[in-house]
Structure formats: C-alpha cells, structure tokens
Amino acid sequence: MKKENMGGFEQEDMEEIPHWKSKTGSFLSFIKETVFIVIAAFLISLVIRFFVIEAFTIQQHSMDPTLFEGERVLVSKLVYRFSPVEYGDIIILKSPMRSADYVKRVIATEGETIEIKDGDLFIDGKQVDEPYVKSVDVSNYGPVKIPYDKVFVAGDNRPNSLDSRIFGPISEDDIIGKVFFIYWPMDKIGFVN
C-alpha cells in the first residue's frame, strides 16, 4: 500500500520504527564512530611518534648555549632515511653509557679524520671554525679516522660534555633523529640551525 508523505510524494508502506529505537540506534552509531575516531587518532599518533617526529626535553648542559636544559625540541626521525648525517647536525642519540638519551652535535662523519689540538677541531688536517662552542676545552684527541657507518659527536659546552671523546664514534643506528625545532620556552620558538 502506498502512503503520501509530508512532501506530497508517495512512498511504500513501511513498518514504523518506534521513536526510542531510532534514538538508541543513532546513539549507538555515535558511540561506535567516536570509539573508532579515538582509536584511529591514537594509532596515528603512535605511528607519528615512533617513525616520524618525537618531542624531547633537553636534560643536560652539554649543548649550552645552543640548547639549554629544560628546553623542549622536536626531532625528525625520518630525515636520515633520505639524506646522510652531516657535519653540524644536532642529533638525539641512544646513550652508550646511561639510560637517558643524549643530545649532541655531529662534528665528523664516516671516512673523515678528526683531531683536536689544544681545543681546536681539525677535520682531515684542516682547522674547523666552531662559533657555537661555548668554552674551549684545551684537551687533545686523535687523530682518529671515523669508521664506516659511524659519526663523531660532541657537545657545544665541551668541558661539560660526555661525548665521542670519551665513548668513541657512535653507530648511525644509535641516532634517534635530528633536532629541528624548539617549541619551549615561548621566547625561543623556532627552527634549530
């Protein structure tokens, strides 16, 4: 049997859905959609955190004055899948000596010979200007040729840095990612050079 609806059009006679069933169905649908969205957002955030970008809090003074203790940074975990580690990169690495991660600057890469004479850095026999170094440590190191798939790291605050001068070159596999952005404190928000 056909029935005329409010718009004047005919429609097939349908069993009427009780009012309470209609609301319950839409409420359950809303709950299902909300749970799906929350789970999807959680999974996406996990993928981003483990494979793309992660936030870190600086917990040492070894990178003063470039990065200070308590500052918060974003680290790209993908960058070294597409480009090599380069001199000057500031990285987060798995600590070879403690449970906490370290933040350091790459000062030599595979195949280069590093030497530190009276606090001055030499790469392949040429002195390197390091304007970011807070205070010079007049110690000596090397010469040492950096092996394949390794990098040499040091803090910008050399006298107060536990780095490759102590534990040697690190494997590129121990690099968590490259620091690229400071997001706290507010007055330092910006990209890391």
Short mmCIF file of C-alpha atoms in Angstrom, two decimals, residues 58 60-69 71 90 131-135 155-158 182 188 191-193:
data_model
loop_
_atom_site.label_atom_id
_atom_site.label_comp_id
_atom_site.label_asym_id
_atom_site.label_seq_id
_atom_site.Cartn_x
_atom_site.Cartn_y
_atom_site.Cartn_z
CA ILE A 58 66.86 18.67 26.94
CA GLN A 60 71.87 18.19 30.09
CA HIS A 61 74.04 21.29 29.97
CA SER A 62 76.33 19.79 27.34
CA MET A 63 74.76 21.76 24.45
CA ASP A 64 74.80 25.22 26.13
CA PRO A 65 74.46 27.85 24.63
CA THR A 66 72.71 26.26 21.61
CA LEU A 67 70.20 24.24 23.65
CA PHE A 68 69.68 24.72 27.37
CA GLU A 69 68.48 22.23 29.96
CA GLU A 71 64.12 23.36 26.56
CA ILE A 90 72.29 18.35 16.19
CA PRO A 131 81.37 29.57 16.60
CA TYR A 132 78.74 27.57 18.51
CA VAL A 133 81.24 26.20 21.07
CA LYS A 134 80.62 27.80 24.48
CA SER A 135 84.05 27.40 26.00
CA GLY A 155 78.56 18.88 22.99
CA ASP A 156 78.82 22.62 22.34
CA ASN A 157 79.77 23.03 26.01
CA ARG A 158 82.92 20.93 25.55
CA ILE A 182 62.49 24.34 19.64
CA LYS A 188 62.95 30.53 21.81
CA PHE A 191 63.96 26.20 13.87
CA VAL A 192 67.36 24.97 15.05
CA ASN A 193 70.29 25.97 12.84
#
